[in-house]
Coordinates of C-alpha atoms in Angstrom, one line a residue:
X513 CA 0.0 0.0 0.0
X514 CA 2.8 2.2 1.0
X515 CA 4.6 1.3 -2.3
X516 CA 1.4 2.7 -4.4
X517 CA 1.3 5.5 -2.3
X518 CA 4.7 6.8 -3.3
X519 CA 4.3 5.5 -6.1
X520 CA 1.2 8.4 -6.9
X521 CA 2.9 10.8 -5.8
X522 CA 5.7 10.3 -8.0
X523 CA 3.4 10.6 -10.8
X524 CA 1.7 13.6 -9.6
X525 CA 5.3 15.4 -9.3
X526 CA 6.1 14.1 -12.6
X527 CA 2.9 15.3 -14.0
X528 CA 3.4 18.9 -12.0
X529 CA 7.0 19.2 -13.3
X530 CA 6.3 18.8 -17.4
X531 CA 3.1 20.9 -17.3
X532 CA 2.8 23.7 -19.2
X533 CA 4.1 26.9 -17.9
X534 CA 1.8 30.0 -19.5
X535 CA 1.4 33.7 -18.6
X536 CA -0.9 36.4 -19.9
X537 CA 0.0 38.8 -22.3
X538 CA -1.7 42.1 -23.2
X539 CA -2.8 43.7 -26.8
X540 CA -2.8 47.9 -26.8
X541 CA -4.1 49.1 -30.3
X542 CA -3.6 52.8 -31.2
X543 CA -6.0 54.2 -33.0
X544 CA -4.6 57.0 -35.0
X545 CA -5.6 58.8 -38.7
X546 CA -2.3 58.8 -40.7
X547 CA 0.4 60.3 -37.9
X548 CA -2.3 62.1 -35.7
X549 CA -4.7 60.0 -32.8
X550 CA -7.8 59.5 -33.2
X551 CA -9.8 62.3 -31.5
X552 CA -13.5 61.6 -32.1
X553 CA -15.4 65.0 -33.3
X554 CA -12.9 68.0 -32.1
X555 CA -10.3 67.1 -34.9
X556 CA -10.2 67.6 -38.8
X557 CA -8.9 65.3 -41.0
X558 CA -8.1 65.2 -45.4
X559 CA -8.4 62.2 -47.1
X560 CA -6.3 61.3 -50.6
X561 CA -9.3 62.8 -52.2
X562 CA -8.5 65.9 -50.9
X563 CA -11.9 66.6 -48.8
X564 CA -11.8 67.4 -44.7
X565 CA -13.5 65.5 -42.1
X566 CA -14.2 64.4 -38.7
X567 CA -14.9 61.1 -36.9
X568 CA -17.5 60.8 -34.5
X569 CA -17.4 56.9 -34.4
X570 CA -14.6 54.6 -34.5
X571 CA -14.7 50.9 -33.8
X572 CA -14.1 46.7 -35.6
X573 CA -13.5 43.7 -34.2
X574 CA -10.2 41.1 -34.1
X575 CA -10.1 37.8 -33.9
X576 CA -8.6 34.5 -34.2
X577 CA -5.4 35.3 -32.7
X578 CA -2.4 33.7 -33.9
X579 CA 1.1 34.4 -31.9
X580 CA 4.0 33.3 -33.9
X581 CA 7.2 31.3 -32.2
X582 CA 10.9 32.1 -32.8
X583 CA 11.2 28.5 -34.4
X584 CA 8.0 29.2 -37.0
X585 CA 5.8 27.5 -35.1
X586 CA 2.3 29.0 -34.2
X587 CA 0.3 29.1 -30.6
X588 CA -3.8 29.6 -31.6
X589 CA -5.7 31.5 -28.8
X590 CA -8.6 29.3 -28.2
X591 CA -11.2 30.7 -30.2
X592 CA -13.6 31.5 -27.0
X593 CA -10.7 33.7 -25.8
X594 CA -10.1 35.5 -29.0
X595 CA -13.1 37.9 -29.7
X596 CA -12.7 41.5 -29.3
X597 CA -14.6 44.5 -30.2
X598 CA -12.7 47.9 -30.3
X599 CA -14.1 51.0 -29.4
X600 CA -12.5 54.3 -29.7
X601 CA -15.1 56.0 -27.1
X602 CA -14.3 52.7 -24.7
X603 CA -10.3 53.2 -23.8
X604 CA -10.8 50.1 -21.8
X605 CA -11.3 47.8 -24.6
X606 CA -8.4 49.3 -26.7
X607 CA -6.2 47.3 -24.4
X608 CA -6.7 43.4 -24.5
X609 CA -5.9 40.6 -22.5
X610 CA -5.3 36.7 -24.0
X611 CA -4.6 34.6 -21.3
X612 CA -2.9 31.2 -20.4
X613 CA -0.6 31.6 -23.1
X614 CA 2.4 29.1 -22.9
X615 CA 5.6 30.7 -22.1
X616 CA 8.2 30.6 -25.1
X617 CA 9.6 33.2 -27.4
X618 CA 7.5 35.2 -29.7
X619 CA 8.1 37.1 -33.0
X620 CA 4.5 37.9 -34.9
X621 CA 0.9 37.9 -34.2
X622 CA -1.6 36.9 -36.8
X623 CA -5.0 37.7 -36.6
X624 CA -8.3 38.5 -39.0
X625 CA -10.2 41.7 -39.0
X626 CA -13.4 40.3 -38.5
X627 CA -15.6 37.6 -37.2
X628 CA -15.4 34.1 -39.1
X629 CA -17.8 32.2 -40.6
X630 CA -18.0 29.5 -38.4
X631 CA -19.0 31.6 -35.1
X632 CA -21.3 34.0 -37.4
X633 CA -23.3 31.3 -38.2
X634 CA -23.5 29.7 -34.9
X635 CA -25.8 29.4 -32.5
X636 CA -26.7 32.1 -30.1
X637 CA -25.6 30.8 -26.7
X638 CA -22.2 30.2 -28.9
X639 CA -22.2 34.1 -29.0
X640 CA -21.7 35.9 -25.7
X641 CA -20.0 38.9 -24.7
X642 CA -18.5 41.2 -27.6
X643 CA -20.6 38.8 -29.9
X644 CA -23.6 39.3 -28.1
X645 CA -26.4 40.8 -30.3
X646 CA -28.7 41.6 -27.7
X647 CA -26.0 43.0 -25.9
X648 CA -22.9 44.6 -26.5
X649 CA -22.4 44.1 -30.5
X650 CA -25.7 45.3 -30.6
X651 CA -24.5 48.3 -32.8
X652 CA -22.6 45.9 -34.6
X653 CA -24.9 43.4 -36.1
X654 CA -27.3 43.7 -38.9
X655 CA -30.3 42.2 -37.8
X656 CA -31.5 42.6 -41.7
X657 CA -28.7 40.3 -42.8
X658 CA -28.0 38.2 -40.1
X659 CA -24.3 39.5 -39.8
X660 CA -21.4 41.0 -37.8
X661 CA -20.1 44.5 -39.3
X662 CA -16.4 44.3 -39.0
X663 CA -15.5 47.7 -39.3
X664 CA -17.8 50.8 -38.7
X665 CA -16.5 54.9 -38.7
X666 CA -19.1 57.6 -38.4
X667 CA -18.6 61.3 -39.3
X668 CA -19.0 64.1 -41.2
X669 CA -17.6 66.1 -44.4
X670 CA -18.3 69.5 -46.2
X671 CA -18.4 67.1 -49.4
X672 CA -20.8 64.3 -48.1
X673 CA -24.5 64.7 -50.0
X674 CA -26.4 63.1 -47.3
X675 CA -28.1 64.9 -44.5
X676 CA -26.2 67.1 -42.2
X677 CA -23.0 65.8 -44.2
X678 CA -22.4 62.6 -41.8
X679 CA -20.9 60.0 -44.0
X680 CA -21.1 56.4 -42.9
X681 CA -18.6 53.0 -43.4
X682 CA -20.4 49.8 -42.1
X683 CA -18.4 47.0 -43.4
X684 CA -19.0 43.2 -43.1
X685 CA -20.3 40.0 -44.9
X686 CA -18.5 36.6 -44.3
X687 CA -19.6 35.3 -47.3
X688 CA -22.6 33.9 -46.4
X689 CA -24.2 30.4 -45.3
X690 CA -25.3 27.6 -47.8
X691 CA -26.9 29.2 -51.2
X692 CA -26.9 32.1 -49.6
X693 CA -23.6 33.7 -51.3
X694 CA -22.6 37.2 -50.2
X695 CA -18.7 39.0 -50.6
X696 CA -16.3 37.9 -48.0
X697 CA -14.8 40.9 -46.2
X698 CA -12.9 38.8 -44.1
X699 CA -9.6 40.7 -44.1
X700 CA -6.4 38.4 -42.7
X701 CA -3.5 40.3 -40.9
X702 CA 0.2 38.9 -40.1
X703 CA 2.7 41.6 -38.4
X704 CA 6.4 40.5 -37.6
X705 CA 7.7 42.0 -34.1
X706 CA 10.4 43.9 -36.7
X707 CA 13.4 41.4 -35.6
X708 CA 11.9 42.1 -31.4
X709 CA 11.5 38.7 -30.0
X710 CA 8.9 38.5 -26.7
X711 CA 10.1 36.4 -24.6
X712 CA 7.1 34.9 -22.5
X713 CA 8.0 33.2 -18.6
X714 CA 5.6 32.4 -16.3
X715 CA 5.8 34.3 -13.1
X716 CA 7.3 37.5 -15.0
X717 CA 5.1 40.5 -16.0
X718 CA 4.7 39.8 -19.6
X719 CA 4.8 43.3 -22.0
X720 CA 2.1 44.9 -23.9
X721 CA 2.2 44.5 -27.9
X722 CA 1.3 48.1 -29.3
X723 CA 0.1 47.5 -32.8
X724 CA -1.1 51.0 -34.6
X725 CA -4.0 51.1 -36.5
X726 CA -4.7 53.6 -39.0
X727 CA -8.0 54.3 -39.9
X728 CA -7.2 56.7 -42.6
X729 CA -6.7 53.3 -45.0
X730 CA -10.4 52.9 -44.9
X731 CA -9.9 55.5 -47.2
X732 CA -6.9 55.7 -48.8
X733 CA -5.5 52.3 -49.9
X734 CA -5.6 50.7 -53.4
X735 CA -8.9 52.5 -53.9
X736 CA -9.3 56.4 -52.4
X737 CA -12.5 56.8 -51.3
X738 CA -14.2 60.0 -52.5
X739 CA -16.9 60.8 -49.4
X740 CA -18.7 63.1 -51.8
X741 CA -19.5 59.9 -54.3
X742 CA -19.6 57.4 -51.6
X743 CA -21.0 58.9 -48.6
X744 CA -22.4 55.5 -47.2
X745 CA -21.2 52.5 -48.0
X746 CA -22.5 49.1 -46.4
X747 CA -23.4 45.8 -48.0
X748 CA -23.3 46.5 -51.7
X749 CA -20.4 45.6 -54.4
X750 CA -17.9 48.3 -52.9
X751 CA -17.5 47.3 -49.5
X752 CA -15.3 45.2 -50.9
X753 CA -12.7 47.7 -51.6
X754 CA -13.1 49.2 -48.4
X755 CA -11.9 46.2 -47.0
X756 CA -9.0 45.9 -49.5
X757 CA -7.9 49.0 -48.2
X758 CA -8.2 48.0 -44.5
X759 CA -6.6 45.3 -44.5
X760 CA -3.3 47.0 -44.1
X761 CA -4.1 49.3 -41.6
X762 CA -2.6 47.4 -38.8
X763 CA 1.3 47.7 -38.2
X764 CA 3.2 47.0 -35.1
X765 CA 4.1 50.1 -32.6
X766 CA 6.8 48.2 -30.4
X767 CA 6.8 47.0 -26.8
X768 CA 5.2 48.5 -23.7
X769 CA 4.7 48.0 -20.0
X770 CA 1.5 47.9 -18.9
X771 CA 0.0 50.3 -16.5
X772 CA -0.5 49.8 -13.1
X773 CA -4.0 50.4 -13.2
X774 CA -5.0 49.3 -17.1
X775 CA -8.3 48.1 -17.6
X776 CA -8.4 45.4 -20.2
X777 CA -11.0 43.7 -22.4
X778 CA -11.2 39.8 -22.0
X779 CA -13.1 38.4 -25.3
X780 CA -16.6 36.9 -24.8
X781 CA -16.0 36.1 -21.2

């Protein structure tokens, strides 16, 4: 009996000693337009169409987060932990937190801008926090199309036609479920840490990826977006340049530490 005893325990200590060691490590996205930050209605901006405006609403969604290892390798963020909505007016969720992840040495991050098929079409009690359409993606589902928008800015322009000159970006579509074909705005990012290597160990305040993202390449890309012909642009056949042009809007910003007192977003939980 004695013999079994010791014997378990062995096991357990074995088991302890070979587990994985993780850590958390923290997101920061900084919103700007070109070199300036985001400042929602005070500011004035030009686009390459040469026409000002302002931007009252800012705000997408990331997911499917991808960290890339020193020897190629990749570590996937489960995909409950790695859904977040990004709000310009919410600082708190500009800042986001992946946990558990396994410490080792880290030198990209891939990601999509965007919500994937797969969780789009599931079923509601699959879709909680940030993906919660009764809750807080509320603003960012069409009820009308059964979809996420990925990207949205709000504002206004001397040259937009529509009333009180607001002009208006809602982009989304995931390509759709079964006959039901639409475009796929599903935009894929990959950023290299610019020969930086993270080196992740548990026990160790881990720091903060800054990765800039410019929202003036909603309009200016491999398509400039004229506000006066394209005031509002949604579901229709031109969304889908909008997101050619925002898929490069992310680029990495360097290593931080966090703040004492940072408030983080933590996906759908």
């Amino acid at each position: 009996m004695k013999k079994l005893f010791f014997l378990l325990l062995t096991l357990l200590g074995a088991s302890n000693l070979f587990a994985q060691k993780t850590t958390s490590l923290s997101i920061k996205f900084d919103n700007f337009i070109g070199n300036d930050p985001v400042e929602l209605n005070t500011k004035s901006y030009k686009n390459q169409a040469g026409e000002d405006f302002n931007i009252s609403l800012l705000q997408y969604y990331v997911s499917n987060i991808q960290l890339v290892k020193k020897d190629g390798s990749v570590y996937t963020v489960p995909q409950d932990d790695s859904y977040f909505l990004v709000r310009q007016n919410r600082p708190e969720t500009q800042t986001i937190t992946l946990k558990d992840i396994p410490q080792d040495k880290y030198v990209g991050i891939n990601f999509i801008i965007g919500i994937d098929s797969a969780r789009s079409a599931a079923e509601i009690g699959y879709r909680k926090g940030c993906l919660d359409v009764a809750g807080d993606a509320q603003d960012m589902y069409w009820a009308w199309n059964s979809g996420y928008i990925f990207v949205k800015m709000e504002g206004s322009s001397p040259q937009s036609t529509l009333k009180e000159n607001i002009f208006m970006y809602h982009i989304g579509l995931f390509g759709g479920i079964g006959d039901k074909k639409t475009l796929n705005n599903i935009r894929n990012v990959s950023l290299a840490f610019n020969k930086e290597t993270i080196k992740l160990k548990a026990g160790k305040v881990a720091p903060v990826i800054r990765i800039k993202m410019d929202a003036s390449k909603i309009l200016n890309g491999e398509t400039t977006v004229s506000i006066a012909k394209n005031p509002s642009v949604m579901g229709g056949p031109y969304s889908a340049k909008i997101a050619e042009n925002y898929k490069s809007m992310f680029s990495y910003n360097g290593i931080g530490m966090p703040a004492p007192t940072e408030k983080t977003s933590l996906g759908l939980k």
